[in-house]
Amino acid sequence: MVSTSTQPFGLLVIGSGPAGVHAAAAYVEAGGPGLVCLVSADPDEPYERPPLSKAVLAGEEPAEGSPILEDDSVWAQIDLRLGTHVDTLDTDRRRVRTSDGQELAYERLILATGSQPSALPGADPGARVFTLRSLEHGRRLLDAVEDSRSVVVVGSGFIGCEAAASLAGRGLQTTLVTPEPAPQVARLGDWVGARIAEWLEAVGVELRPGVEVEGVERPATVRLDDGSSIEADLVLAAVGVTQSQALLTESGLLIEDGHLVVDEELRTSNPHVWAAGDVARAQHAVLGRALSVEHWGDAITMGQLAGSNAAAQGPGGTGTSGRWSDPPGFWSEIGGHTMKYSAWGDGFEETRVVEHPEGAFTVWYADAVGEVVGVLTHQCDEDYERGGELLVRRASLSEALGAATTGESS
Ligand SMILES: Cc1cc2nc3c(=O)[nH]c(=O)nc-3n(C[C@H](O)[C@H](O)[C@H](O)COP(=O)(O)OP(=O)(O)OC[C@H]3O[C@@H](n4cnc5c(N)ncnc54)[C@H](O)[C@@H]3O)c2cc1C
């Protein structure tokens, strides 16, 4: 039986990740009209995901979840419904239907449904293959790790590299399998790939580059396309994320590459609906084209913007709308080495490495016309901050290198 809430919520948010939580909080803080409800399929109180592949998996922090909001007083003004999946969205009637049979009406809707981890193709049903996206996934993985001595991590993206270093650091015999010649070469270039490989090997990770996984046989034997196989106690699949929810594909909202298309103010193709975080393909106000980014800090920025923009809209609206203009970026920690990366995220033609004393470095990325399109730093926060400014100013590589006086460029 479907039960319908008669009074529409002033704002309904779907998703309790950083985008959803900050959207709801920003709306409340901006004094947006009506009641606010946040619905999430995740049963846990909103928590930070980044530690899951780092300190939590390494056994240095408990798998309890650090809260997303520092000041939690705003929750008193939000109707938080956890463990509740939103199954369907009717944008004409401005209603959603949830897994517990509720129909919720809204004036404004913010979709912040994030990403879902991709499955590892070719894995036998019942094989000990894990993914890592949520706290619940983290707890399941940690339970399995307790009675395991060996693990194969598939995928050399940031989560794969971080998780492999964490697992090796707690004493598991860890093999990282990747089709790339070295971790993250396609995204970050050969030089950085070699550094990450060194860091991983230094904590005991065995690298198997240049191979694809063909299948996983029960319980956890990984078959590779070079004819070899690796027997392990468990497999962690870190092979990227997808956007494939029926909720979105059947919503009638404009979608590109699975992402919801939004403008600079994070409005979807429907005037009552905004989207923020991993799920959005957002027009960037400085770059002048659309980007899909999957970073924690950007999800916060976009969530805050969507929340305050929604508050400014419609009868009783407060404040003014803002545009998404920050350079995208994130931090990663691999075996105790922190990297900070800010980039438009759609490739580069040229890299310049600047090495600083004591192993610190900066890598500048430029496009075909010599414009800075990214910066990656290790122990050089000054360049990271400056890199963000140069990106936004669409500055040249020579300007970036002109100020790089502390190291050698190669
Ligand atoms: C292990 C791990 C480590 C990471 N480390 C870093 C890092 O160091 N730096 C960095 O920048 N990024 C990192 N990321 C990526 C970062 O966490 C994401 O970019 C960020 O969480 C995206 O936020 P979001 O709010 O858009 O979506 P999510 O955080 O994915 O939240 C989406 C929410 O929507 C809910 N939901 C989805 N569909 C429905 C539905 N139909 N009904 C109801 N609820 C629904 C989900 O349950 C979830 O609560 C990491 C990710 C993981 C998994």
Coordinates of C-alpha atoms and ligand atoms in Angstrom, one line a residue:
M1 CA 0.0 0.0 0.0
V2 CA 1.3 3.5 -0.8
S3 CA 0.9 6.2 1.8
T4 CA 1.1 9.8 0.6
S5 CA 2.4 12.8 2.6
T6 CA -0.1 15.5 1.7
Q7 CA 2.0 18.5 2.4
P8 CA 4.9 18.8 -0.1
F9 CA 8.4 19.3 1.5
G10 CA 10.0 22.6 0.7
L11 CA 13.1 20.6 -0.2
L12 CA 13.5 16.9 -0.6
V13 CA 17.1 15.6 -0.9
I14 CA 18.0 12.1 -2.1
G15 CA 21.3 10.8 -0.9
S16 CA 23.3 11.1 2.4
G17 CA 26.8 11.5 1.0
P18 CA 28.6 14.9 1.1
A19 CA 26.5 16.4 -1.7
G20 CA 23.2 15.5 -0.2
V21 CA 24.1 16.4 3.4
H22 CA 25.6 19.8 2.5
A23 CA 22.7 20.6 0.2
A24 CA 20.2 20.0 3.0
A25 CA 22.3 22.0 5.5
A26 CA 22.9 24.9 3.1
Y27 CA 19.2 25.1 2.4
V28 CA 18.3 25.3 6.1
E29 CA 21.1 27.8 6.7
A30 CA 19.9 30.0 3.9
G31 CA 16.4 30.0 5.4
G32 CA 14.8 28.1 2.5
P33 CA 11.0 27.8 2.7
G34 CA 9.1 24.8 4.0
L35 CA 10.2 21.5 5.7
V36 CA 13.3 19.7 4.6
C37 CA 13.5 15.9 4.2
L38 CA 16.6 13.9 3.3
V39 CA 16.1 10.3 2.2
S40 CA 18.9 7.8 1.8
A41 CA 19.3 4.1 1.0
D42 CA 22.3 4.0 3.3
P43 CA 21.3 2.9 6.8
D44 CA 24.2 4.5 8.6
E45 CA 24.3 8.1 9.9
P46 CA 26.0 10.2 7.2
Y47 CA 29.7 9.5 7.4
E48 CA 33.0 10.3 5.5
R49 CA 34.0 7.8 2.8
P50 CA 37.7 8.8 2.2
P51 CA 39.0 7.1 5.4
L52 CA 37.4 3.7 4.4
S53 CA 40.2 2.8 2.0
K54 CA 42.9 4.5 4.2
A55 CA 43.0 4.5 8.0
V56 CA 39.9 2.3 8.4
L57 CA 41.1 -0.4 6.1
A58 CA 44.6 -0.2 7.6
G59 CA 43.1 -0.9 11.0
E60 CA 44.2 2.5 12.4
E61 CA 40.6 3.9 12.8
P62 CA 37.5 2.1 13.9
A63 CA 34.8 1.4 11.2
E64 CA 32.4 3.7 12.9
G65 CA 32.1 6.5 10.4
S66 CA 33.2 10.1 11.0
P67 CA 30.3 12.5 10.7
I68 CA 30.1 14.6 7.6
L69 CA 29.0 17.8 9.4
E70 CA 31.2 19.3 12.1
D71 CA 28.2 21.2 13.6
D72 CA 25.4 18.7 13.8
S73 CA 22.8 21.1 15.2
V74 CA 21.2 21.5 11.7
W75 CA 19.9 17.9 11.9
A76 CA 17.2 19.1 14.3
Q77 CA 15.6 20.9 11.3
I78 CA 15.9 18.0 8.8
D79 CA 13.6 15.0 8.6
L80 CA 16.3 12.3 8.0
R81 CA 15.1 9.0 6.7
L82 CA 17.9 6.4 6.5
G83 CA 17.7 2.9 5.0
T84 CA 15.1 4.1 2.6
H85 CA 15.6 3.6 -1.1
V86 CA 13.8 5.9 -3.6
D87 CA 12.5 3.7 -6.3
T88 CA 10.7 6.1 -8.7
L89 CA 10.5 9.8 -9.5
D90 CA 7.6 11.5 -11.2
T91 CA 8.8 15.0 -12.1
D92 CA 5.3 16.0 -13.5
R93 CA 3.5 15.3 -10.2
R94 CA 6.7 16.3 -8.2
R95 CA 6.6 13.1 -6.1
V96 CA 8.9 10.2 -5.3
R97 CA 8.0 6.7 -4.2
T98 CA 10.2 5.0 -1.6
S99 CA 11.0 1.3 -0.8
D100 CA 8.8 1.5 2.4
G101 CA 5.7 2.4 0.3
Q102 CA 5.7 6.1 1.0
E103 CA 4.9 8.7 -1.7
L104 CA 6.7 12.0 -0.9
A105 CA 5.8 15.3 -2.5
Y106 CA 8.2 18.2 -3.0
E107 CA 8.5 21.8 -4.2
R108 CA 12.2 21.4 -4.8
L109 CA 14.2 18.2 -5.2
I110 CA 18.0 17.7 -5.1
L111 CA 19.4 14.5 -6.5
A112 CA 22.6 13.5 -4.8
T113 CA 22.7 9.8 -5.4
G114 CA 26.4 9.5 -6.0
S115 CA 27.9 6.5 -7.8
Q116 CA 27.7 2.8 -7.5
P117 CA 30.8 0.6 -7.6
S118 CA 31.2 -1.4 -10.9
A119 CA 31.1 -5.1 -10.6
L120 CA 34.1 -7.2 -11.7
P121 CA 33.1 -9.0 -14.9
G122 CA 33.6 -12.7 -15.0
A123 CA 33.5 -13.4 -11.3
D124 CA 31.7 -16.6 -10.4
P125 CA 28.7 -16.2 -8.2
G126 CA 29.7 -16.9 -4.6
A127 CA 33.4 -16.0 -5.2
R128 CA 34.9 -13.9 -2.4
V129 CA 34.9 -10.7 -4.3
F130 CA 34.3 -7.4 -2.4
T131 CA 33.7 -3.8 -3.4
L132 CA 34.2 -0.7 -1.3
R133 CA 31.8 2.2 -1.5
S134 CA 29.9 2.4 1.8
L135 CA 30.6 1.9 5.5
E136 CA 28.6 -1.4 5.3
H137 CA 31.0 -2.6 2.5
G138 CA 33.9 -1.5 4.7
R139 CA 32.6 -3.6 7.6
R140 CA 32.1 -6.7 5.4
L141 CA 35.5 -6.3 3.9
L142 CA 37.1 -6.0 7.4
D143 CA 35.3 -9.1 8.6
A144 CA 36.7 -11.0 5.7
V145 CA 40.2 -9.6 6.2
E146 CA 40.2 -10.9 9.8
D147 CA 40.6 -14.5 8.7
S148 CA 42.6 -13.9 5.4
R149 CA 46.3 -13.9 4.7
S150 CA 46.2 -12.9 1.0
V151 CA 44.3 -10.5 -1.2
V152 CA 44.2 -9.5 -4.8
V153 CA 43.2 -5.9 -5.5
V154 CA 41.9 -5.4 -9.0
G155 CA 42.3 -1.9 -10.4
S156 CA 45.0 0.8 -9.9
G157 CA 42.8 3.9 -9.5
F158 CA 43.1 5.9 -6.3
I159 CA 40.9 3.6 -4.3
G160 CA 42.7 0.4 -5.6
C161 CA 46.1 1.9 -4.7
E162 CA 45.0 3.2 -1.3
A163 CA 43.3 0.0 -0.4
A164 CA 46.3 -2.2 -1.6
A165 CA 48.7 -0.1 0.6
S166 CA 46.4 -0.3 3.6
L167 CA 45.9 -4.1 3.3
A168 CA 49.6 -4.7 2.8
G169 CA 50.4 -2.4 5.7
R170 CA 48.3 -4.7 8.0
G171 CA 50.3 -7.7 7.0
L172 CA 48.2 -9.3 4.1
Q173 CA 50.1 -10.7 1.2
T174 CA 48.7 -8.2 -1.4
T175 CA 48.8 -8.3 -5.2
L176 CA 47.6 -5.4 -7.3
V177 CA 46.5 -6.3 -10.8
T178 CA 46.0 -3.7 -13.4
P179 CA 45.9 -3.4 -17.2
E180 CA 48.0 -0.3 -17.0
P181 CA 51.8 -0.5 -17.3
A182 CA 52.0 1.3 -13.9
P183 CA 49.3 2.7 -11.6
Q184 CA 47.4 5.6 -13.0
V185 CA 49.6 6.2 -16.0
A186 CA 46.7 7.2 -18.2
R187 CA 45.5 9.8 -15.7
L188 CA 48.7 11.1 -14.3
G189 CA 51.5 10.1 -16.7
D190 CA 54.6 7.8 -16.6
W191 CA 56.6 9.7 -14.0
V192 CA 53.8 9.7 -11.4
G193 CA 52.9 6.1 -12.3
A194 CA 56.5 5.0 -11.4
R195 CA 56.4 6.9 -8.1
I196 CA 53.2 5.3 -7.0
A197 CA 54.6 1.9 -8.0
E198 CA 57.6 2.5 -5.8
W199 CA 55.4 3.6 -2.9
L200 CA 53.3 0.5 -3.2
E201 CA 56.2 -1.9 -3.5
A202 CA 57.9 -0.2 -0.5
V203 CA 54.9 -1.3 1.7
G204 CA 55.0 -4.8 0.3
V205 CA 52.4 -4.7 -2.5
E206 CA 53.3 -7.0 -5.4
L207 CA 52.4 -5.3 -8.7
R208 CA 51.1 -7.2 -11.7
P209 CA 50.8 -4.5 -14.4
G210 CA 49.7 -5.0 -18.0
V211 CA 47.2 -7.8 -17.3
E212 CA 43.4 -8.0 -17.4
V213 CA 41.3 -10.2 -15.1
E214 CA 39.4 -12.8 -17.1
G215 CA 37.5 -14.3 -14.2
V216 CA 37.4 -15.2 -10.5
E217 CA 36.8 -18.8 -9.5
R218 CA 35.4 -19.8 -6.1
P219 CA 36.6 -19.1 -3.6
A220 CA 39.1 -16.4 -4.8
T221 CA 41.3 -17.6 -7.7
V222 CA 41.9 -14.8 -10.1
R223 CA 42.5 -15.8 -13.8
L224 CA 44.5 -13.4 -15.8
D225 CA 44.7 -12.9 -19.6
D226 CA 48.3 -13.9 -19.7
G227 CA 47.3 -17.5 -18.9
S228 CA 48.4 -17.3 -15.2
S229 CA 46.3 -17.2 -12.1
I230 CA 46.6 -16.0 -8.5
E231 CA 45.1 -17.9 -5.6
A232 CA 44.1 -15.6 -2.7
D233 CA 41.8 -15.6 0.3
L234 CA 39.7 -12.7 -1.1
V235 CA 39.5 -10.2 -4.0
L236 CA 38.8 -6.5 -3.8
A237 CA 37.4 -5.1 -7.0
A238 CA 38.2 -1.4 -7.4
V239 CA 37.3 -1.1 -11.1
G240 CA 35.5 2.2 -11.1
V241 CA 32.0 3.4 -10.6
T242 CA 28.8 3.5 -12.6
Q243 CA 25.6 5.5 -13.0
S244 CA 22.9 3.1 -13.9
Q245 CA 20.0 3.6 -11.6
A246 CA 16.5 3.2 -13.1
L247 CA 15.5 6.1 -10.8
L248 CA 17.5 8.4 -13.0
T249 CA 17.3 6.8 -16.4
E250 CA 13.5 6.6 -16.1
S251 CA 13.1 10.1 -14.7
G252 CA 12.8 11.9 -18.0
L253 CA 15.6 14.3 -16.9
L254 CA 18.4 15.1 -19.4
I255 CA 21.2 12.5 -19.0
E256 CA 24.6 12.3 -20.7
D257 CA 27.0 9.3 -20.1
G258 CA 24.7 8.2 -17.3
H259 CA 25.1 11.6 -15.4
L260 CA 22.4 14.2 -14.9
V261 CA 23.1 17.2 -17.0
V262 CA 23.0 20.4 -14.9
D263 CA 23.9 24.0 -15.7
E264 CA 26.3 26.3 -13.8
E265 CA 23.7 26.7 -11.0
L266 CA 23.3 22.9 -10.8
R267 CA 19.7 23.0 -12.3
T268 CA 18.6 19.9 -14.2
S269 CA 16.4 20.1 -17.2
N270 CA 13.4 20.4 -14.8
P271 CA 13.0 23.7 -13.0
H272 CA 12.1 22.0 -9.7
V273 CA 15.1 19.6 -9.7
W274 CA 18.9 20.2 -9.0
A275 CA 21.7 17.6 -8.9
A276 CA 25.0 17.7 -7.1
G277 CA 28.1 15.5 -6.6
D278 CA 29.2 12.4 -8.5
V279 CA 25.8 12.0 -10.2
A280 CA 26.0 15.5 -11.9
R281 CA 27.5 16.4 -15.2
A282 CA 27.8 20.1 -14.4
Q283 CA 28.6 23.1 -16.6
H284 CA 31.7 24.8 -15.2
A285 CA 31.4 28.5 -15.0
V286 CA 35.1 29.2 -15.7
L287 CA 35.9 26.4 -18.1
G288 CA 32.7 26.9 -20.1
R289 CA 32.0 23.2 -20.6
A290 CA 30.5 20.4 -18.6
L291 CA 32.5 18.2 -16.2
S292 CA 31.7 15.0 -14.3
V293 CA 33.9 14.8 -11.2
E294 CA 34.0 12.1 -8.5
H295 CA 35.7 13.9 -5.6
W296 CA 34.7 14.5 -2.0
G297 CA 35.5 18.2 -1.8
D298 CA 33.7 19.0 -5.1
A299 CA 30.6 17.0 -3.9
I300 CA 30.6 19.3 -0.8
T301 CA 30.9 22.5 -2.9
M302 CA 28.3 21.4 -5.4
G303 CA 25.9 20.3 -2.6
Q304 CA 26.2 23.6 -0.8
L305 CA 25.6 25.5 -4.0
A306 CA 22.6 23.3 -5.0
G307 CA 21.1 23.8 -1.5
S308 CA 21.5 27.6 -1.4
N309 CA 20.4 27.9 -5.1
A310 CA 17.3 25.9 -4.3
A311 CA 16.6 28.1 -1.3
A312 CA 16.7 31.2 -3.6
Q313 CA 14.1 29.8 -6.0
G314 CA 10.3 30.0 -6.0
P315 CA 7.7 31.7 -3.6
G316 CA 9.4 32.5 -0.3
G317 CA 12.9 32.0 -1.8
T318 CA 15.8 33.6 0.1
G319 CA 19.2 34.7 -1.1
T320 CA 20.7 34.7 -4.6
S321 CA 21.9 31.9 -6.9
G322 CA 25.6 31.1 -7.3
R323 CA 27.6 29.3 -10.0
W324 CA 30.0 26.4 -9.9
S325 CA 33.4 27.9 -10.5
D326 CA 36.0 26.2 -8.2
P327 CA 38.7 24.0 -9.8
P328 CA 38.0 20.3 -9.2
G329 CA 40.5 18.5 -7.0
F330 CA 41.2 15.8 -4.4
W331 CA 43.7 14.4 -2.1
S332 CA 44.9 10.8 -1.9
E333 CA 47.1 8.9 0.6
I334 CA 49.0 5.9 -0.6
G335 CA 51.2 4.1 1.9
G336 CA 51.7 7.2 4.0
H337 CA 52.4 9.5 0.9
T338 CA 49.8 12.2 0.4
M339 CA 49.2 13.6 -3.1
K340 CA 47.0 16.5 -3.9
Y341 CA 45.6 16.8 -7.4
S342 CA 43.6 19.5 -9.1
A343 CA 42.7 19.2 -12.8
W344 CA 39.9 19.6 -15.3
G345 CA 40.1 15.8 -15.7
D346 CA 40.0 15.3 -19.4
G347 CA 43.6 14.5 -20.2
F348 CA 46.8 16.4 -21.0
E349 CA 49.4 16.6 -23.8
E350 CA 52.5 17.6 -21.8
T351 CA 53.8 17.1 -18.3
R352 CA 56.6 18.9 -16.5
V353 CA 58.0 17.5 -13.3
V354 CA 59.5 19.8 -10.7
E355 CA 61.4 17.9 -8.0
H356 CA 61.9 19.6 -4.6
P357 CA 64.1 18.6 -1.7
E358 CA 63.4 15.5 0.4
G359 CA 61.3 13.7 -2.2
A360 CA 58.6 16.4 -2.6
F361 CA 57.5 17.1 -6.1
T362 CA 55.0 19.0 -8.3
V363 CA 53.8 17.8 -11.7
W364 CA 52.3 20.4 -14.1
Y365 CA 49.9 19.2 -16.9
A366 CA 49.3 21.2 -20.0
D367 CA 47.1 20.8 -23.1
A368 CA 48.1 21.1 -26.7
V369 CA 48.3 24.9 -26.6
G370 CA 50.4 25.0 -23.4
E371 CA 47.5 25.9 -21.0
V372 CA 47.7 24.5 -17.5
V373 CA 45.0 21.7 -17.2
G374 CA 46.2 20.1 -14.0
V375 CA 48.7 20.1 -11.1
L376 CA 49.7 17.2 -8.8
T377 CA 51.8 17.8 -5.7
H378 CA 53.5 15.7 -3.1
Q379 CA 54.5 17.7 0.0
C380 CA 54.2 21.0 -1.8
D381 CA 50.9 22.6 -0.7
E382 CA 52.0 26.0 -2.0
D383 CA 52.1 24.7 -5.6
Y384 CA 48.7 22.9 -5.1
E385 CA 47.1 26.2 -4.0
R386 CA 48.8 28.1 -6.8
G387 CA 47.8 25.4 -9.3
G388 CA 44.2 25.9 -8.5
E389 CA 44.5 29.6 -9.2
L390 CA 46.4 29.0 -12.4
L391 CA 43.7 26.6 -13.6
V392 CA 40.9 29.1 -13.0
R393 CA 42.9 31.8 -14.7
R394 CA 43.5 29.4 -17.7
A395 CA 47.2 30.3 -17.3
S396 CA 50.1 29.0 -19.4
L397 CA 52.6 26.2 -18.4
S398 CA 55.4 28.7 -18.8
E399 CA 53.8 31.0 -16.2
A400 CA 53.5 28.0 -13.8
L401 CA 57.1 26.9 -14.4
G402 CA 58.4 30.5 -14.2
A403 CA 57.5 30.6 -10.5
A404 CA 58.9 27.1 -9.9
T405 CA 62.2 28.2 -8.6
T406 CA 62.7 25.7 -5.8
G407 CA 63.2 22.5 -7.8
E408 CA 64.5 21.1 -11.1
S409 CA 62.2 20.7 -14.0
S410 CA 62.5 17.5 -16.2
Ligands
LIG1 C1 36.6 4.2 -0.3 C2 36.5 5.6 -0.9 C3 37.5 6.5 -0.7 C4 37.5 7.7 -1.3 N1 38.5 8.6 -1.1 C5 38.4 9.8 -1.6 C6 39.4 10.8 -1.4 O1 40.4 10.6 -0.7 N2 39.3 12.0 -2.0 C7 38.2 12.4 -2.8 O2 38.1 13.5 -3.3 N3 37.3 11.5 -3.0 C8 37.3 10.2 -2.5 N4 36.3 9.3 -2.7 C9 35.2 9.7 -3.6 C10 34.1 10.5 -2.8 O3 33.8 9.7 -1.7 C11 32.9 10.7 -3.7 O4 33.3 11.5 -4.8 C12 31.8 11.3 -2.9 O5 31.3 10.5 -1.9 C13 30.6 11.7 -3.8 O6 29.6 12.3 -3.0 P1 28.1 12.2 -3.4 O7 27.4 12.9 -2.3 O8 27.9 12.7 -4.8 O9 27.7 10.7 -3.5 P2 27.9 9.5 -2.4 O10 28.8 9.8 -1.4 O11 28.1 8.3 -3.2 O12 26.4 9.4 -1.7 C14 25.3 9.0 -2.5 C15 24.2 8.7 -1.5 O13 23.0 8.5 -2.2 C16 22.3 7.3 -1.7 N5 21.5 6.8 -2.8 C17 21.8 6.4 -4.0 N6 20.8 6.1 -4.7 C18 19.7 6.2 -3.9 C19 18.3 6.0 -4.1 N7 17.8 5.5 -5.2 N8 17.5 6.2 -3.0 C20 18.0 6.7 -1.8 N9 19.3 6.9 -1.6 C21 20.1 6.7 -2.7 C22 23.5 6.4 -1.3 O14 23.1 5.4 -0.4 C23 24.4 7.5 -0.7 O15 24.0 7.8 0.6 C24 36.4 8.1 -2.1 C25 35.3 7.1 -2.3 C26 35.4 5.9 -1.7 C27 34.3 4.9 -1.9

